[in-house]
Tab-separated table of C-alpha atoms in Angstrom:
chain	number	residue	atom	x	y	z
A	1	UNK	CA	157.829	-76.053	136.852
A	2	UNK	CA	158.473	-72.367	136.132
A	3	UNK	CA	157.251	-72.834	132.546
A	4	UNK	CA	154.089	-74.591	133.710
A	5	UNK	CA	153.408	-71.854	136.272
A	6	UNK	CA	153.874	-69.152	133.630
A	7	UNK	CA	151.511	-71.006	131.268
A	8	UNK	CA	148.806	-71.091	133.939
A	9	UNK	CA	149.275	-67.410	134.800
A	10	UNK	CA	149.191	-66.382	131.127
A	11	UNK	CA	146.057	-68.477	130.521
A	12	UNK	CA	144.297	-66.612	133.334
A	13	UNK	CA	145.615	-63.241	132.023
A	14	UNK	CA	147.447	-62.695	135.316
A	15	UNK	CA	150.770	-62.296	133.498
A	16	UNK	CA	151.595	-60.754	130.126
A	17	UNK	CA	154.752	-61.033	128.046
A	18	UNK	CA	156.637	-59.032	125.445
A	19	UNK	CA	159.912	-59.212	123.570
A	20	UNK	CA	162.519	-56.837	124.989
A	21	UNK	CA	164.689	-54.833	122.633
A	22	UNK	CA	167.727	-56.764	123.904
A	23	UNK	CA	166.261	-59.912	122.403
A	24	UNK	CA	164.755	-61.646	125.449
A	25	UNK	CA	161.168	-62.292	126.537
A	26	UNK	CA	160.056	-60.391	129.635
A	27	UNK	CA	157.055	-61.221	131.844
A	28	UNK	CA	155.007	-58.766	133.854
A	29	UNK	CA	152.341	-59.355	136.493
A	30	UNK	CA	148.939	-57.808	135.745
A	31	UNK	CA	148.211	-56.223	139.123
A	32	UNK	CA	144.659	-55.099	138.376
A	33	UNK	CA	143.798	-58.507	136.942
A	34	UNK	CA	145.057	-60.204	140.105
A	35	UNK	CA	142.936	-57.919	142.271
A	36	UNK	CA	139.870	-58.849	140.206
A	37	UNK	CA	140.026	-62.378	141.669
A	38	UNK	CA	138.396	-60.861	144.744
A	39	UNK	CA	135.348	-60.035	142.584
A	40	UNK	CA	134.859	-63.510	141.078
A	41	UNK	CA	131.866	-64.339	143.354
A	42	UNK	CA	130.076	-61.181	142.163
A	43	UNK	CA	130.639	-62.057	138.502
A	44	UNK	CA	129.215	-65.540	139.082
A	45	UNK	CA	126.226	-64.253	141.057
A	46	UNK	CA	125.462	-61.607	138.404
A	47	UNK	CA	125.512	-64.283	135.682
A	48	UNK	CA	123.118	-66.409	137.757
A	49	UNK	CA	120.740	-63.467	138.292
A	50	UNK	CA	120.738	-62.692	134.551
A	51	UNK	CA	120.782	-66.146	132.944
A	52	UNK	CA	120.008	-68.736	135.619
A	53	UNK	CA	121.994	-71.809	136.646
A	54	UNK	CA	123.516	-72.443	133.224
A	55	UNK	CA	124.774	-68.831	133.011
A	56	UNK	CA	126.234	-69.150	136.502
A	57	UNK	CA	128.149	-72.345	135.676
A	58	UNK	CA	129.344	-71.060	132.289
A	59	UNK	CA	130.977	-68.029	133.916
A	60	UNK	CA	132.267	-70.123	136.822
A	61	UNK	CA	133.971	-72.627	134.493
A	62	UNK	CA	135.542	-69.827	132.458
A	63	UNK	CA	136.891	-68.190	135.608
A	64	UNK	CA	138.140	-71.560	136.838
A	65	UNK	CA	140.013	-72.413	133.627
A	66	UNK	CA	140.829	-68.924	132.349
A	67	UNK	CA	140.075	-69.826	128.718
A	68	UNK	CA	138.005	-72.578	127.110
A	69	UNK	CA	136.539	-73.421	123.684
A	70	UNK	CA	132.761	-73.166	123.509
A	71	UNK	CA	132.276	-76.884	122.764
A	72	UNK	CA	134.322	-77.959	125.807
A	73	UNK	CA	132.643	-75.376	128.030
A	74	UNK	CA	129.109	-76.400	127.039
A	75	UNK	CA	129.847	-80.094	127.706
A	76	UNK	CA	131.381	-79.366	131.116
A	77	UNK	CA	128.410	-77.254	132.213
A	78	UNK	CA	125.851	-79.750	130.851
A	79	UNK	CA	127.562	-82.531	132.821
A	80	UNK	CA	127.543	-80.472	136.015
A	81	UNK	CA	123.876	-79.566	135.624
A	82	UNK	CA	122.969	-83.201	134.893
A	83	UNK	CA	124.692	-84.262	138.139
A	84	UNK	CA	122.241	-82.100	140.113
A	85	UNK	CA	119.127	-83.451	138.362
A	86	UNK	CA	117.020	-86.462	139.257
A	87	UNK	CA	118.053	-89.912	138.080
A	88	UNK	CA	117.153	-90.542	134.459
A	89	UNK	CA	117.078	-86.842	133.550
A	90	UNK	CA	119.753	-84.906	131.678
A	91	UNK	CA	120.104	-81.412	130.241
A	92	UNK	CA	120.516	-80.963	126.504
A	93	UNK	CA	123.622	-79.332	125.040
A	94	UNK	CA	121.492	-76.964	122.959
A	95	UNK	CA	119.962	-75.454	126.115
A	96	UNK	CA	123.396	-74.609	127.541
A	97	UNK	CA	124.743	-73.372	124.193
A	98	UNK	CA	121.765	-70.994	123.810
A	99	UNK	CA	122.651	-69.448	127.189
A	100	UNK	CA	126.250	-69.097	126.020
A	101	UNK	CA	125.036	-67.262	122.907
A	102	UNK	CA	123.101	-64.842	125.117
A	103	UNK	CA	126.223	-64.208	127.217
A	104	UNK	CA	128.174	-63.449	124.032
A	105	UNK	CA	125.382	-61.240	122.635
A	106	UNK	CA	125.502	-59.087	125.789
A	107	UNK	CA	129.349	-59.096	125.653
A	108	UNK	CA	129.739	-60.765	129.064
A	109	UNK	CA	132.087	-63.271	127.413
A	110	UNK	CA	134.462	-62.590	124.532
A	111	UNK	CA	136.972	-64.327	122.332
A	112	UNK	CA	140.617	-64.524	123.396
A	113	UNK	CA	143.398	-63.104	121.219
A	114	UNK	CA	145.014	-65.705	118.983
A	115	UNK	CA	148.497	-66.402	117.700
A	116	UNK	CA	148.612	-65.320	114.027
A	117	UNK	CA	149.306	-68.038	111.497
A	118	UNK	CA	152.897	-67.886	110.229
A	119	UNK	CA	153.260	-67.005	106.535
A	120	UNK	CA	153.873	-69.949	104.247
A	121	UNK	CA	157.347	-70.407	102.798
A	122	UNK	CA	158.684	-67.713	105.101
A	123	UNK	CA	162.441	-67.528	105.303
A	124	UNK	CA	162.518	-65.395	108.457
A	125	UNK	CA	162.703	-67.342	111.736
A	126	UNK	CA	159.679	-67.231	114.052
A	127	UNK	CA	159.697	-64.509	116.740
A	128	UNK	CA	160.788	-65.257	120.300
A	129	UNK	CA	157.238	-64.582	121.512
A	130	UNK	CA	154.088	-64.255	119.398
A	131	UNK	CA	152.101	-61.053	119.180
A	132	UNK	CA	148.499	-61.979	119.960
A	133	UNK	CA	145.910	-60.444	117.632
A	134	UNK	CA	142.123	-60.279	117.633
A	135	UNK	CA	139.711	-58.851	115.126
A	136	UNK	CA	137.245	-56.642	117.020
A	137	UNK	CA	134.501	-57.576	114.559
A	138	UNK	CA	134.920	-61.252	115.534
A	139	UNK	CA	135.220	-60.658	119.279
A	140	UNK	CA	131.627	-61.658	120.097
A	141	UNK	CA	130.817	-63.866	117.085
A	142	UNK	CA	129.784	-67.342	118.277
A	143	UNK	CA	130.901	-70.196	115.996
A	144	UNK	CA	128.126	-72.306	114.515
A	145	UNK	CA	128.357	-75.641	116.285
A	146	UNK	CA	126.050	-78.589	115.924
A	147	UNK	CA	126.294	-79.779	119.527
A	148	UNK	CA	124.086	-82.856	119.780
A	149	UNK	CA	123.745	-84.781	123.005
A	150	UNK	CA	122.991	-84.479	126.690
A	151	UNK	CA	124.997	-84.075	129.855
A	152	UNK	CA	126.514	-87.158	131.474
A	153	UNK	CA	126.650	-88.005	135.133
A	154	UNK	CA	129.853	-88.614	137.009
A	155	UNK	CA	130.875	-92.241	137.040
A	156	UNK	CA	132.000	-94.268	140.019
A	157	UNK	CA	135.713	-94.783	140.672
A	158	UNK	CA	135.703	-98.261	139.063
A	159	UNK	CA	133.941	-96.960	135.931
A	160	UNK	CA	136.377	-94.041	135.707
A	161	UNK	CA	139.348	-96.424	135.909
A	162	UNK	CA	137.847	-98.582	133.143
A	163	UNK	CA	137.204	-95.458	131.038
A	164	UNK	CA	140.803	-94.299	131.580
A	165	UNK	CA	142.110	-97.720	130.454
A	166	UNK	CA	139.885	-97.563	127.384
A	167	UNK	CA	141.052	-94.017	126.708
A	168	UNK	CA	144.694	-95.074	126.849
A	169	UNK	CA	144.000	-97.922	124.394
A	170	UNK	CA	142.137	-95.565	122.048
A	171	UNK	CA	144.997	-93.078	122.253
A	172	UNK	CA	147.525	-95.770	121.312
A	173	UNK	CA	145.322	-96.797	118.385
A	174	UNK	CA	145.175	-93.194	117.136
A	175	UNK	CA	148.929	-92.902	117.442
A	176	UNK	CA	149.301	-96.132	115.462
A	177	UNK	CA	147.565	-94.681	112.440
A	178	UNK	CA	144.082	-93.377	113.160
A	179	UNK	CA	143.610	-89.595	113.306
A	180	UNK	CA	140.990	-88.027	115.577
A	181	UNK	CA	139.050	-85.111	114.129
A	182	UNK	CA	139.542	-81.809	115.991
A	183	UNK	CA	136.405	-80.086	117.356
A	184	UNK	CA	134.726	-77.620	114.974
A	185	UNK	CA	135.771	-74.639	117.119
A	186	UNK	CA	139.339	-75.808	117.605
A	187	UNK	CA	141.586	-72.843	118.444
A	188	UNK	CA	138.710	-70.441	119.273
A	189	UNK	CA	138.919	-69.738	123.008
A	190	UNK	CA	136.622	-67.640	125.176
A	191	UNK	CA	137.132	-65.632	128.369
A	192	UNK	CA	135.054	-63.534	130.783
A	193	UNK	CA	134.774	-59.845	129.885
A	194	UNK	CA	135.373	-58.168	133.251
A	195	UNK	CA	134.800	-54.639	131.941
A	196	UNK	CA	131.321	-55.564	130.730
A	197	UNK	CA	130.437	-56.927	134.174
A	198	UNK	CA	131.729	-53.705	135.736
A	199	UNK	CA	129.502	-51.761	133.360
A	200	UNK	CA	126.569	-53.871	134.571
A	201	UNK	CA	127.446	-53.172	138.238
A	202	UNK	CA	127.636	-49.423	137.553
A	203	UNK	CA	124.261	-49.568	135.803
A	204	UNK	CA	122.743	-51.290	138.857
A	205	UNK	CA	124.191	-48.598	141.131
A	206	UNK	CA	122.795	-45.811	138.915
A	207	UNK	CA	119.325	-47.410	138.818
A	208	UNK	CA	119.359	-47.801	142.609
A	209	UNK	CA	120.445	-44.170	143.078
A	210	UNK	CA	117.660	-42.907	140.798
A	211	UNK	CA	115.104	-45.003	142.702
A	212	UNK	CA	116.271	-43.529	146.020
A	213	UNK	CA	116.266	-39.953	144.743
A	214	UNK	CA	113.150	-40.059	142.530
A	215	UNK	CA	110.804	-43.047	142.405
A	216	UNK	CA	110.501	-46.535	140.932
A	217	UNK	CA	109.145	-45.375	137.570
A	218	UNK	CA	112.121	-43.053	137.047
A	219	UNK	CA	114.531	-45.867	137.867
A	220	UNK	CA	112.764	-48.179	135.414
A	221	UNK	CA	113.090	-45.566	132.643
A	222	UNK	CA	116.832	-45.252	133.344
A	223	UNK	CA	117.148	-49.059	133.492
A	224	UNK	CA	115.496	-49.288	130.056
A	225	UNK	CA	117.881	-46.689	128.621
A	226	UNK	CA	120.910	-48.524	130.035
A	227	UNK	CA	119.653	-51.862	128.701
A	228	UNK	CA	119.108	-50.401	125.222
A	229	UNK	CA	122.662	-49.053	125.035
A	230	UNK	CA	124.513	-51.744	127.017
A	231	UNK	CA	126.230	-53.227	123.966
A	232	UNK	CA	126.767	-50.032	121.967
A	233	UNK	CA	128.368	-48.061	124.833
A	234	UNK	CA	132.075	-48.551	125.557
A	235	UNK	CA	132.968	-49.548	129.114
A	236	UNK	CA	135.012	-46.351	129.696
A	237	UNK	CA	132.523	-43.986	128.018
A	238	UNK	CA	131.175	-41.206	130.291
A	239	UNK	CA	127.750	-41.265	128.606
A	240	UNK	CA	125.554	-43.812	126.861
A	241	UNK	CA	124.668	-43.485	123.193
A	242	UNK	CA	121.857	-40.926	122.594
A	243	UNK	CA	118.375	-42.463	122.583
A	244	UNK	CA	115.216	-40.801	121.328
A	245	UNK	CA	112.122	-40.491	123.471
A	246	UNK	CA	110.176	-42.554	120.946
A	247	UNK	CA	112.712	-45.420	121.143
A	248	UNK	CA	112.616	-45.384	124.940
A	249	UNK	CA	108.805	-45.456	124.922
A	250	UNK	CA	108.735	-48.489	122.617
A	251	UNK	CA	111.321	-50.340	124.753
A	252	UNK	CA	109.640	-49.852	128.157
A	253	UNK	CA	108.547	-53.101	129.881
A	254	UNK	CA	105.004	-54.204	129.169
A	255	UNK	CA	104.015	-53.840	132.831
A	256	UNK	CA	104.648	-50.082	132.857
A	257	UNK	CA	101.468	-48.603	131.435
A	258	UNK	CA	102.538	-44.971	131.151
A	259	UNK	CA	101.695	-42.685	128.258
A	260	UNK	CA	104.208	-40.977	125.988
A	261	UNK	CA	103.368	-37.639	127.591
A	262	UNK	CA	104.114	-38.958	131.103
A	263	UNK	CA	107.403	-40.451	129.863
A	264	UNK	CA	108.455	-37.059	128.434
A	265	UNK	CA	107.658	-35.426	131.771
A	266	UNK	CA	109.806	-37.982	133.624
A	267	UNK	CA	112.681	-37.508	131.159
A	268	UNK	CA	112.470	-33.736	131.614
A	269	UNK	CA	112.554	-34.104	135.416
A	270	UNK	CA	115.566	-36.428	135.203
A	271	UNK	CA	117.387	-34.047	132.848
A	272	UNK	CA	116.654	-31.027	135.104
A	273	UNK	CA	117.878	-32.796	138.264
A	274	UNK	CA	121.136	-31.295	139.675
A	275	UNK	CA	122.801	-34.723	139.695
A	276	UNK	CA	122.196	-35.011	135.936
A	277	UNK	CA	121.595	-38.748	135.821
A	278	UNK	CA	120.043	-38.110	132.403
A	279	UNK	CA	121.199	-35.471	129.931
A	280	UNK	CA	119.433	-34.061	126.873
A	281	UNK	CA	121.534	-34.038	123.708
A	282	UNK	CA	119.043	-33.048	120.995
A	283	UNK	CA	115.404	-32.545	119.997
A	284	UNK	CA	114.974	-35.058	117.176
A	285	UNK	CA	112.717	-38.086	117.676
A	286	UNK	CA	110.849	-36.459	120.549
A	287	UNK	CA	114.136	-35.509	122.238
A	288	UNK	CA	117.507	-37.302	122.463
A	289	UNK	CA	118.643	-38.405	125.921
A	290	UNK	CA	121.770	-39.992	127.420
A	291	UNK	CA	122.583	-41.539	130.813
A	292	UNK	CA	125.686	-40.317	132.613
A	293	UNK	CA	127.715	-43.414	133.546
A	294	UNK	CA	130.601	-41.731	135.402
A	295	UNK	CA	128.926	-39.370	137.857
A	296	UNK	CA	131.957	-38.631	140.023
A	297	UNK	CA	132.393	-34.957	139.105
A	298	UNK	CA	128.692	-34.147	139.400
A	299	UNK	CA	128.045	-35.548	142.865
A	300	UNK	CA	127.448	-32.629	145.254
A	301	UNK	CA	129.446	-32.540	148.515
A	302	UNK	CA	126.787	-33.594	151.071
A	303	UNK	CA	125.852	-36.885	149.345
A	304	UNK	CA	129.572	-37.602	148.817
A	305	UNK	CA	130.180	-37.179	152.540
A	306	UNK	CA	127.301	-39.481	153.391
A	307	UNK	CA	128.740	-42.135	151.093
A	308	UNK	CA	132.139	-41.985	152.867
A	309	UNK	CA	131.189	-43.170	156.352
A	310	UNK	CA	134.832	-43.725	157.359
A	311	UNK	CA	135.118	-40.237	158.915
A	312	UNK	CA	132.202	-40.750	161.260
A	313	UNK	CA	133.042	-44.337	162.172
A	314	UNK	CA	136.742	-43.601	162.887
A	315	UNK	CA	136.584	-40.148	164.527
A	316	UNK	CA	132.970	-39.706	165.599
A	317	UNK	CA	129.944	-37.776	164.357
A	318	UNK	CA	131.466	-34.351	165.095
A	319	UNK	CA	134.423	-35.030	162.816
A	320	UNK	CA	131.963	-36.162	160.152
A	321	UNK	CA	130.171	-32.809	160.594
A	322	UNK	CA	133.460	-30.916	160.051
A	323	UNK	CA	134.318	-33.092	157.046
A	324	UNK	CA	130.910	-32.441	155.456
A	325	UNK	CA	131.269	-28.718	156.182
A	326	UNK	CA	134.668	-28.564	154.434
A	327	UNK	CA	133.240	-30.421	151.441
A	328	UNK	CA	130.471	-27.845	151.180
A	329	UNK	CA	132.528	-24.672	151.830
A	330	UNK	CA	135.733	-25.860	150.056
A	331	UNK	CA	138.184	-23.774	152.191
A	332	UNK	CA	137.821	-22.639	155.813
A	333	UNK	CA	140.072	-21.252	158.530
A	334	UNK	CA	140.115	-22.939	161.920
A	335	UNK	CA	138.014	-20.162	163.515
A	336	UNK	CA	135.448	-20.464	160.726
A	337	UNK	CA	135.270	-24.238	161.256
A	338	UNK	CA	134.581	-23.688	164.959
A	339	UNK	CA	131.823	-21.153	164.228
A	340	UNK	CA	130.100	-22.980	161.361
A	341	UNK	CA	130.252	-26.418	163.027
A	342	UNK	CA	129.301	-24.968	166.448
A	343	UNK	CA	132.046	-26.945	168.203
A	344	UNK	CA	134.257	-25.571	171.017
A	345	UNK	CA	137.646	-24.281	169.868
A	346	UNK	CA	139.768	-26.880	171.709
A	347	UNK	CA	137.694	-29.832	170.424
A	348	UNK	CA	137.589	-28.491	166.853
A	349	UNK	CA	141.375	-28.030	166.889
A	350	UNK	CA	141.959	-31.609	168.105
A	351	UNK	CA	139.552	-33.035	165.519
A	352	UNK	CA	141.109	-31.103	162.647
A	353	UNK	CA	144.626	-32.215	163.597
A	354	UNK	CA	143.467	-35.795	163.982
A	355	UNK	CA	141.901	-35.837	160.500
A	356	UNK	CA	144.957	-34.002	159.132
A	357	UNK	CA	147.261	-36.742	160.456
A	358	UNK	CA	145.130	-39.392	158.704
A	359	UNK	CA	145.064	-37.409	155.417
A	360	UNK	CA	141.298	-36.906	155.508
A	361	UNK	CA	141.804	-33.128	155.328
A	362	UNK	CA	144.730	-31.057	154.102
A	363	UNK	CA	146.120	-27.645	155.037
A	364	UNK	CA	146.688	-24.987	152.399
A	365	UNK	CA	148.910	-21.961	153.119
A	366	UNK	CA	148.107	-18.613	151.452
A	367	UNK	CA	150.783	-16.018	152.369
A	368	UNK	CA	149.976	-12.293	152.368
A	369	UNK	CA	153.659	-11.377	151.856
A	370	UNK	CA	156.525	-13.044	149.971
A	371	UNK	CA	158.408	-13.887	153.192
A	372	UNK	CA	155.752	-16.494	154.208
A	373	UNK	CA	155.703	-15.196	157.767
A	374	UNK	CA	153.250	-17.253	159.891
A	375	UNK	CA	151.620	-14.124	161.297
A	376	UNK	CA	150.890	-12.911	157.758
A	377	UNK	CA	149.652	-16.215	156.304
A	378	UNK	CA	146.176	-17.667	155.969
A	379	UNK	CA	145.922	-21.383	156.916
A	380	UNK	CA	142.915	-22.917	155.210
A	381	UNK	CA	141.613	-26.432	155.779
A	382	UNK	CA	140.234	-28.244	152.759
A	383	UNK	CA	139.395	-31.740	151.504
A	384	UNK	CA	141.148	-33.314	148.541
A	385	UNK	CA	138.351	-35.699	147.576
A	386	UNK	CA	140.405	-37.730	145.081
A	387	UNK	CA	143.244	-38.188	147.589
A	388	UNK	CA	140.764	-39.174	150.307
A	389	UNK	CA	139.169	-41.729	147.981
A	390	UNK	CA	142.594	-43.245	147.195
A	391	UNK	CA	143.428	-43.394	150.902
A	392	UNK	CA	140.111	-45.140	151.643
A	393	UNK	CA	140.750	-47.544	148.749
A	394	UNK	CA	144.140	-48.398	150.259
A	395	UNK	CA	142.512	-49.069	153.637
A	396	UNK	CA	139.877	-51.275	151.964
A	397	UNK	CA	142.553	-53.463	150.376
A	398	UNK	CA	144.325	-53.712	153.739
A	399	UNK	CA	141.013	-54.820	155.262
A	400	UNK	CA	140.652	-57.535	152.610
A	401	UNK	CA	144.190	-58.746	153.342
A	402	UNK	CA	143.346	-58.920	157.065
A	403	UNK	CA	140.189	-60.908	156.308
A	404	UNK	CA	142.165	-63.389	154.192
A	405	UNK	CA	144.734	-63.839	156.947
A	406	UNK	CA	141.946	-64.369	159.471
A	407	UNK	CA	140.329	-67.057	157.293
A	408	UNK	CA	143.665	-68.849	156.950
A	409	UNK	CA	144.137	-68.679	160.724
A	410	UNK	CA	140.657	-70.090	161.399
A	411	UNK	CA	141.164	-73.040	159.014
A	412	UNK	CA	144.711	-73.706	160.256
A	413	UNK	CA	143.578	-73.817	163.887
A	414	UNK	CA	140.892	-76.377	162.989
A	415	UNK	CA	142.873	-78.303	160.369
A	416	UNK	CA	142.743	-81.668	162.191
A	417	UNK	CA	138.994	-81.411	162.777
A	418	UNK	CA	138.334	-80.422	159.145
A	419	UNK	CA	140.337	-83.394	157.847
A	420	UNK	CA	138.421	-85.735	160.174
A	421	UNK	CA	135.096	-84.303	158.985
A	422	UNK	CA	136.093	-84.785	155.328
A	423	UNK	CA	137.090	-88.411	155.971
A	424	UNK	CA	133.778	-89.141	157.685
A	425	UNK	CA	131.825	-87.517	154.834
A	426	UNK	CA	133.746	-89.589	152.267
A	427	UNK	CA	133.019	-92.811	154.184
A	428	UNK	CA	129.325	-91.899	154.443
A	429	UNK	CA	129.102	-91.148	150.723
A	430	UNK	CA	130.698	-94.476	149.757
A	431	UNK	CA	128.468	-96.427	152.174
A	432	UNK	CA	125.323	-94.691	150.905
A	433	UNK	CA	126.336	-95.580	147.342
A	434	UNK	CA	126.642	-99.253	148.304
A	435	UNK	CA	123.251	-99.240	150.091
A	436	UNK	CA	124.366	-99.420	153.727
A	437	UNK	CA	121.793	-99.657	156.512
A	438	UNK	CA	120.692	-96.667	158.563
A	439	UNK	CA	122.303	-98.000	161.768
A	440	UNK	CA	125.677	-98.311	160.040
A	441	UNK	CA	125.434	-94.782	158.729
A	442	UNK	CA	124.527	-93.512	162.188
A	443	UNK	CA	127.580	-95.221	163.701
A	444	UNK	CA	129.824	-93.486	161.195
A	445	UNK	CA	128.199	-90.110	161.927
A	446	UNK	CA	128.841	-90.600	165.661
A	447	UNK	CA	132.589	-90.656	164.968
A	448	UNK	CA	132.323	-86.850	165.235
A	449	UNK	CA	131.355	-85.975	168.820
A	450	UNK	CA	128.844	-83.303	169.822
A	451	UNK	CA	131.539	-80.776	170.935
A	452	UNK	CA	133.350	-81.315	167.620
A	453	UNK	CA	130.136	-80.679	165.683
A	454	UNK	CA	129.597	-77.482	167.635
A	455	UNK	CA	133.179	-76.441	166.859
A	456	UNK	CA	132.607	-77.140	163.159
A	457	UNK	CA	129.422	-75.073	163.186
A	458	UNK	CA	131.276	-72.169	164.825
A	459	UNK	CA	134.045	-72.422	162.223
A	460	UNK	CA	131.519	-72.497	159.373
A	461	UNK	CA	129.695	-69.473	160.787
A	462	UNK	CA	132.952	-67.506	161.180
A	463	UNK	CA	134.162	-68.329	157.654
A	464	UNK	CA	130.767	-67.345	156.204
A	465	UNK	CA	130.999	-63.999	158.015
A	466	UNK	CA	134.496	-63.436	156.635
A	467	UNK	CA	133.290	-64.259	153.097
A	468	UNK	CA	130.355	-61.865	153.458
A	469	UNK	CA	132.683	-59.127	154.747
A	470	UNK	CA	134.993	-59.632	151.762
A	471	UNK	CA	132.077	-59.160	149.354
A	472	UNK	CA	130.908	-56.022	151.190
A	473	UNK	CA	134.403	-54.511	151.169
A	474	UNK	CA	134.692	-55.302	147.453
A	475	UNK	CA	131.462	-53.374	146.806
A	476	UNK	CA	133.071	-50.353	148.507
A	477	UNK	CA	136.257	-50.909	146.473
A	478	UNK	CA	134.219	-50.893	143.271
A	479	UNK	CA	132.494	-47.609	144.195
A	480	UNK	CA	135.803	-45.951	145.114
A	481	UNK	CA	137.556	-47.179	141.959
A	482	UNK	CA	134.658	-45.979	139.801
A	483	UNK	CA	134.780	-42.570	141.509
A	484	UNK	CA	138.567	-42.274	141.055
A	485	UNK	CA	138.242	-43.309	137.410
A	486	UNK	CA	135.579	-40.642	136.845
A	487	UNK	CA	137.866	-37.881	138.201
A	488	UNK	CA	140.806	-38.786	135.938
A	489	UNK	CA	141.274	-36.198	133.198
A	490	UNK	CA	140.860	-37.749	129.773
A	491	UNK	CA	142.467	-36.421	126.586
């Protein structure tokens, strides 16, 4: 059981392994990878928005299984899509495989590392644990598969039993002497590229910020620049690859009928903006421009304060005013805080101490003399933005844990009713399949009373609210993590 559990965790990249110098294999939990499970709904929704239903199901199946070969994945998704279509219709494998190719071309899915083939006639024994390798040039290369066929609908229970019996007989026949051919992409497994999705989320946030600060045309220019460099820019890179003004003009959507001169004016405005969403890196090709991906260090204090609403919601609007003031002025004494914020001394003192106890602000001592005497020491209040962001991130994860516990409590309290509802739905489905009359179906539906239906509706509404809250908290987590990552000093 332990081995099976480790296999599942390794397949989902939730655990990694290495050979210890003492000659044993050690396993380690991938904490960040585990936390990414919270973001699975966003990955699936983004794939649906970009590539429709087939893109949604391709990413969903990969997240569900951890790793899959392309041929298996395409068949699974085609079957699921065929189940939702009208009788007599089925989706072709080529349609699903073309969507998969687009996902690979935009690096949203990538190949998994493989176990290297052992050298032939090797006298050395195999290692305790393999070292997985992957050629970066092959990471997004889709194997050429001739997938011919269409999706199949789910069979009834009787048909599935017959198919299982036939499968067992066929398996025995193969074992008796017949060999089944492996699929053409045997051994080539694919997984979801989380970092590429995060890059897409950051791009969406940048485009939205430009639209709010400038206008829609500016945001569309930035969107075009991000789309042009989405594959060539590394996920951790602070800037996109330089793009010339002429390239940007040729890549603008057909609906934006703006001249080259107007585009240059917009690019100049974006480059001159204090937030520096766009930077100029040269003059060749009509001017070379980049988009700043990690904007954490360039965000001025007032917007940063407005994006951290925790101060105002926990301590009130006056504390938010003090917090914004400290962000702007960097260091202030208590008397200066009272004067600048125009708040009475007693209230300002209480608010500062309250925020100090919650680590929203910090106190810095600057002694006039070496003896650090209190009467000869300046006490300056300041905000450590990185520390505040980490503290807010910690509170966000605690909020997610509370939401999960609340969902478990809601389902546990209504466990009996949920089981009864599932039984009734199963009976209704089987009776509808056999062509039962409407009166019979109505009798089965009446097994759940009106108060029970109302209770189920309340439960469904509460669980939906909890799910929505989880997604909203995760959006805040993503912003905070991106900000913290942007403030980390890189070699």
